mmCIF file of C-alpha atoms and ligand atoms in Angstrom:
data_model
loop_
_atom_site.group_PDB
_atom_site.id
_atom_site.type_symbol
_atom_site.label_atom_id
_atom_site.label_comp_id
_atom_site.label_asym_id
_atom_site.label_seq_id
_atom_site.Cartn_x
_atom_site.Cartn_y
_atom_site.Cartn_z
ATOM 1 C CA MET A 1 16.578 149.037 117.274
ATOM 2 C CA ALA A 2 17.485 145.817 115.525
ATOM 3 C CA ASP A 3 19.512 146.079 112.360
ATOM 4 C CA ASN A 4 17.864 143.666 109.913
ATOM 5 C CA ARG A 5 20.268 144.239 107.041
ATOM 6 C CA LEU A 6 22.721 141.552 105.958
ATOM 7 C CA LEU A 7 25.660 141.886 103.562
ATOM 8 C CA ILE A 8 26.426 138.563 101.854
ATOM 9 C CA ILE A 9 29.919 138.482 100.328
ATOM 10 C CA VAL A 10 29.986 135.677 97.778
ATOM 11 C CA ASP A 11 33.117 133.670 96.956
ATOM 12 C CA VAL A 12 35.829 136.369 96.983
ATOM 13 C CA GLN A 13 38.446 133.647 96.731
ATOM 14 C CA ASN A 14 41.804 133.444 94.981
ATOM 15 C CA ASP A 15 40.655 130.949 92.357
ATOM 16 C CA PHE A 16 38.010 133.427 91.139
ATOM 17 C CA CYS A 17 40.537 136.271 90.875
ATOM 18 C CA PRO A 18 43.055 136.909 88.080
ATOM 19 C CA GLY A 19 45.724 134.186 88.204
ATOM 20 C CA GLY A 20 43.284 131.738 89.800
ATOM 21 C CA ALA A 21 41.991 128.464 88.408
ATOM 22 C CA LEU A 22 38.590 129.863 87.437
ATOM 23 C CA ALA A 23 39.425 133.531 87.146
ATOM 24 C CA VAL A 24 36.603 136.042 86.770
ATOM 25 C CA PRO A 25 37.849 138.909 84.573
ATOM 26 C CA ASP A 26 38.740 141.848 86.819
ATOM 27 C CA GLY A 27 37.499 139.800 89.796
ATOM 28 C CA ASP A 28 39.930 141.329 92.281
ATOM 29 C CA ALA A 29 38.546 144.802 91.509
ATOM 30 C CA VAL A 30 35.660 144.057 93.856
ATOM 31 C CA VAL A 31 37.937 143.717 96.893
ATOM 32 C CA PRO A 32 38.425 147.408 97.800
ATOM 33 C CA ILE A 33 34.806 148.150 96.895
ATOM 34 C CA ILE A 34 33.529 145.406 99.185
ATOM 35 C CA ASN A 35 35.901 146.449 101.986
ATOM 36 C CA ARG A 36 34.434 149.950 101.871
ATOM 37 C CA LEU A 37 30.817 148.757 101.639
ATOM 38 C CA ALA A 38 31.250 146.265 104.481
ATOM 39 C CA ARG A 39 32.086 149.078 106.920
ATOM 40 C CA GLY A 40 28.483 150.200 106.571
ATOM 41 C CA PHE A 41 27.086 146.852 107.734
ATOM 42 C CA THR A 42 26.830 145.381 111.217
ATOM 43 C CA ASN A 43 25.792 141.994 109.829
ATOM 44 C CA VAL A 44 28.116 140.391 107.296
ATOM 45 C CA VAL A 45 28.459 136.786 106.167
ATOM 46 C CA LEU A 46 30.892 135.292 103.677
ATOM 47 C CA THR A 47 30.321 132.337 101.392
ATOM 48 C CA GLN A 48 33.237 130.111 100.417
ATOM 49 C CA ASP A 49 33.199 127.656 97.511
ATOM 50 C CA TRP A 50 34.783 124.555 99.087
ATOM 51 C CA HIS A 51 35.116 121.442 96.943
ATOM 52 C CA PRO A 52 36.759 118.112 97.744
ATOM 53 C CA PRO A 53 39.326 116.836 95.191
ATOM 54 C CA GLY A 54 37.562 115.061 92.322
ATOM 55 C CA HIS A 55 34.361 117.088 92.780
ATOM 56 C CA ILE A 56 31.578 116.313 90.309
ATOM 57 C CA SER A 57 31.618 119.896 88.931
ATOM 58 C CA PHE A 58 35.217 119.475 87.745
ATOM 59 C CA ALA A 59 35.675 118.623 84.041
ATOM 60 C CA SER A 60 38.602 116.454 85.157
ATOM 61 C CA SER A 61 36.104 114.141 86.868
ATOM 62 C CA HIS A 62 34.378 113.396 83.531
ATOM 63 C CA PRO A 63 36.600 111.591 80.987
ATOM 64 C CA GLY A 64 36.636 113.351 77.622
ATOM 65 C CA LYS A 65 35.030 116.546 78.953
ATOM 66 C CA LYS A 66 36.544 119.994 79.164
ATOM 67 C CA PRO A 67 35.707 123.147 81.157
ATOM 68 C CA PHE A 68 32.441 124.836 80.111
ATOM 69 C CA ASP A 69 31.044 121.583 78.668
ATOM 70 C CA VAL A 70 27.612 120.796 80.090
ATOM 71 C CA VAL A 71 26.562 117.389 81.405
ATOM 72 C CA THR A 72 23.315 116.078 82.811
ATOM 73 C CA LEU A 73 23.554 114.733 86.346
ATOM 74 C CA GLY A 74 20.942 113.167 88.600
ATOM 75 C CA TYR A 75 19.853 116.659 89.697
ATOM 76 C CA GLY A 76 19.943 118.246 86.254
ATOM 77 C CA ARG A 77 22.185 120.367 84.064
ATOM 78 C CA GLN A 78 25.738 120.950 85.303
ATOM 79 C CA VAL A 79 28.346 123.214 83.709
ATOM 80 C CA LEU A 80 31.805 121.714 84.135
ATOM 81 C CA TRP A 81 34.681 123.792 85.441
ATOM 82 C CA ALA A 82 38.425 123.633 85.801
ATOM 83 C CA ASP A 83 39.402 122.239 89.209
ATOM 84 C CA HIS A 84 38.912 125.151 91.608
ATOM 85 C CA CYS A 85 38.475 126.007 95.288
ATOM 86 C CA VAL A 86 39.754 122.660 96.501
ATOM 87 C CA GLN A 87 39.386 122.449 100.267
ATOM 88 C CA GLY A 88 42.406 123.763 102.131
ATOM 89 C CA THR A 89 44.299 125.016 99.060
ATOM 90 C CA ALA A 90 45.541 128.567 98.464
ATOM 91 C CA GLY A 91 43.034 128.875 95.630
ATOM 92 C CA ALA A 92 40.169 128.280 98.040
ATOM 93 C CA ALA A 93 41.377 130.940 100.470
ATOM 94 C CA PHE A 94 39.743 134.361 100.548
ATOM 95 C CA HIS A 95 41.593 137.077 98.623
ATOM 96 C CA ALA A 96 44.331 138.383 100.911
ATOM 97 C CA GLY A 97 43.091 141.950 100.500
ATOM 98 C CA LEU A 98 39.588 141.198 101.725
ATOM 99 C CA ASP A 99 39.275 143.115 104.972
ATOM 100 C CA VAL A 100 36.062 142.244 106.807
ATOM 101 C CA PRO A 101 37.156 141.266 110.323
ATOM 102 C CA HIS A 102 33.652 141.861 111.651
ATOM 103 C CA ALA A 103 32.066 139.174 109.428
ATOM 104 C CA GLN A 104 29.895 136.992 111.624
ATOM 105 C CA ALA A 105 29.731 133.716 109.722
ATOM 106 C CA ILE A 106 31.377 131.841 106.874
ATOM 107 C CA VAL A 107 29.095 129.514 104.928
ATOM 108 C CA ARG A 108 30.951 126.843 102.970
ATOM 109 C CA LYS A 109 29.245 125.178 100.019
ATOM 110 C CA GLY A 110 29.926 122.549 97.390
ATOM 111 C CA TYR A 111 31.679 120.273 99.886
ATOM 112 C CA ARG A 112 29.650 117.187 98.960
ATOM 113 C CA ALA A 113 31.525 115.234 96.272
ATOM 114 C CA GLY A 114 28.454 114.615 94.136
ATOM 115 C CA VAL A 115 26.553 117.908 94.371
ATOM 116 C CA ASP A 116 27.578 121.392 93.238
ATOM 117 C CA SER A 117 26.357 124.536 94.967
ATOM 118 C CA TYR A 118 26.355 127.950 93.351
ATOM 119 C CA SER A 119 23.878 129.262 95.885
ATOM 120 C CA GLY A 120 24.839 130.095 99.429
ATOM 121 C CA PHE A 121 21.426 128.841 100.531
ATOM 122 C CA LEU A 122 20.560 125.666 98.612
ATOM 123 C CA GLU A 123 22.766 123.205 96.771
ATOM 124 C CA ALA A 124 22.345 122.410 93.074
ATOM 125 C CA ASP A 125 20.028 119.476 93.771
ATOM 126 C CA ARG A 126 17.721 122.282 95.005
ATOM 127 C CA THR A 127 16.897 120.354 98.182
ATOM 128 C CA THR A 128 20.036 120.275 100.356
ATOM 129 C CA PRO A 129 20.187 123.388 102.530
ATOM 130 C CA THR A 130 23.490 124.977 103.579
ATOM 131 C CA GLY A 131 21.950 126.297 106.793
ATOM 132 C CA LEU A 132 22.068 129.949 105.740
ATOM 133 C CA ALA A 133 18.276 130.256 105.478
ATOM 134 C CA GLY A 134 17.967 129.033 109.053
ATOM 135 C CA TYR A 135 20.720 131.393 110.190
ATOM 136 C CA VAL A 136 19.003 134.339 108.545
ATOM 137 C CA ARG A 137 15.659 133.375 110.078
ATOM 138 C CA GLU A 138 17.028 132.902 113.600
ATOM 139 C CA ARG A 139 18.915 136.177 113.395
ATOM 140 C CA GLY A 140 15.802 138.007 112.172
ATOM 141 C CA LEU A 141 17.628 139.328 109.097
ATOM 142 C CA THR A 142 15.190 140.451 106.418
ATOM 143 C CA GLN A 143 17.132 142.565 103.945
ATOM 144 C CA ALA A 144 20.010 141.070 101.930
ATOM 145 C CA PHE A 145 22.637 143.006 99.997
ATOM 146 C CA ILE A 146 24.695 140.710 97.803
ATOM 147 C CA VAL A 147 28.171 141.290 96.371
ATOM 148 C CA GLY A 148 31.069 139.206 95.056
ATOM 149 C CA LEU A 149 31.918 136.642 92.380
ATOM 150 C CA ALA A 150 30.679 135.546 89.958
ATOM 151 C CA THR A 151 27.642 137.706 89.149
ATOM 152 C CA ASP A 152 26.113 135.179 86.757
ATOM 153 C CA PHE A 153 26.622 132.087 88.908
ATOM 154 C CA CYS A 154 27.077 132.196 92.651
ATOM 155 C CA VAL A 155 25.916 135.792 93.142
ATOM 156 C CA ALA A 156 22.777 135.318 91.035
ATOM 157 C CA TRP A 157 21.838 131.953 92.546
ATOM 158 C CA THR A 158 22.412 133.249 96.061
ATOM 159 C CA ALA A 159 20.274 136.313 95.357
ATOM 160 C CA LEU A 160 17.443 134.241 93.870
ATOM 161 C CA ASP A 161 17.424 131.894 96.855
ATOM 162 C CA ALA A 162 17.570 134.778 99.326
ATOM 163 C CA ARG A 163 14.484 136.142 97.579
ATOM 164 C CA ARG A 164 12.760 132.732 97.704
ATOM 165 C CA SER A 165 13.510 132.554 101.416
ATOM 166 C CA GLY A 166 11.452 135.719 101.797
ATOM 167 C CA MET A 167 14.124 138.392 102.111
ATOM 168 C CA ASP A 168 14.179 141.742 100.357
ATOM 169 C CA VAL A 169 17.205 141.419 98.089
ATOM 170 C CA ALA A 170 19.508 143.805 96.256
ATOM 171 C CA VAL A 171 22.594 142.962 94.197
ATOM 172 C CA ILE A 172 25.169 145.772 94.257
ATOM 173 C CA GLU A 173 26.446 145.683 90.696
ATOM 174 C CA GLU A 174 29.679 147.644 91.120
ATOM 175 C CA ALA A 175 30.773 145.152 93.796
ATOM 176 C CA CYS A 176 30.311 142.106 91.520
ATOM 177 C CA ARG A 177 32.086 140.769 88.441
ATOM 178 C CA GLY A 178 30.802 138.068 86.086
ATOM 179 C CA LEU A 179 32.219 135.144 84.137
ATOM 180 C CA ASP A 180 29.797 135.481 81.206
ATOM 181 C CA SER A 181 31.049 132.130 79.913
ATOM 182 C CA VAL A 182 27.945 131.070 78.020
ATOM 183 C CA GLY A 183 25.922 134.271 77.598
ATOM 184 C CA SER A 184 24.998 133.840 81.208
ATOM 185 C CA LEU A 185 25.371 137.413 82.466
ATOM 186 C CA ALA A 186 22.446 138.969 80.603
ATOM 187 C CA LYS A 187 20.264 136.009 81.519
ATOM 188 C CA ALA A 188 21.216 136.361 85.173
ATOM 189 C CA TRP A 189 20.124 140.014 85.296
ATOM 190 C CA THR A 190 16.853 139.127 83.547
ATOM 191 C CA ASP A 191 16.150 136.312 86.023
ATOM 192 C CA LEU A 192 17.023 138.561 88.963
ATOM 193 C CA GLY A 193 14.720 141.309 87.722
ATOM 194 C CA GLN A 194 11.843 138.890 87.226
ATOM 195 C CA ALA A 195 12.346 137.549 90.740
ATOM 196 C CA GLY A 196 12.035 141.026 92.203
ATOM 197 C CA VAL A 197 15.715 141.444 93.094
ATOM 198 C CA THR A 198 16.818 145.083 93.036
ATOM 199 C CA ARG A 199 19.837 145.948 90.871
ATOM 200 C CA LEU A 200 21.771 148.638 92.738
HETATM 201 C C1 VGL B 301 31.316 129.675 90.978
HETATM 202 C C2 VGL B 301 31.490 128.310 89.147
HETATM 203 C C3 VGL B 301 31.820 127.241 89.938
HETATM 204 C C4 VGL B 301 31.040 131.045 91.521
HETATM 205 C C5 VGL B 301 31.630 128.605 91.793
HETATM 206 O O1 VGL B 301 31.508 131.366 92.630
HETATM 207 O O2 VGL B 301 30.379 131.823 90.807
HETATM 208 N N1 VGL B 301 31.233 129.504 89.656
HETATM 209 N N2 VGL B 301 31.879 127.397 91.272
HETATM 210 ZN ZN1 ZN B 302 32.639 125.804 92.476
#
């Protein structure tokens, strides 16, 4: 019998953990929880935030701007961040304690210089696909369980897009941590609930 369940582990990378460039408070606490959860899944994919130097989401790319400022780009509203998850750096690497050797795919996102991507499915211009929707479809995966960092950005956007792609979606709250930079955590849970995402 086919196992249609997929665990999506979002952005458990050094820069999102304490000491990292864009640290999520208590972010590394999810590592042992995710390791334990992952043992219960045959199908596991990881997302990896993966920006080139000078990426458009970096405040340093916008003279006079600082992290958490908001700018309007061609595709809409963009929160600016400290430089983080630069391709090939230690900050972009997965947390060393993450132990999911049976993960089947790694989906990198945010690698185009001029487009951000919180979602593991669709970039911030809302038109450029990462390929994950096609992967999920070809593999016949219908039920997504989502964990990782940060709850209010990449986890929430990935969950909403998984839902839009037609999957049944649950976010496992104890295996996520949020940034809550701009009152974004409460809003994320509201949006997820309205989209029919289960909060586990
Ligand atoms: C993320 C901000 C910028 C995330 C990624 O993984 O939630 N947040 N890039
Ligand atoms: Zn990023």
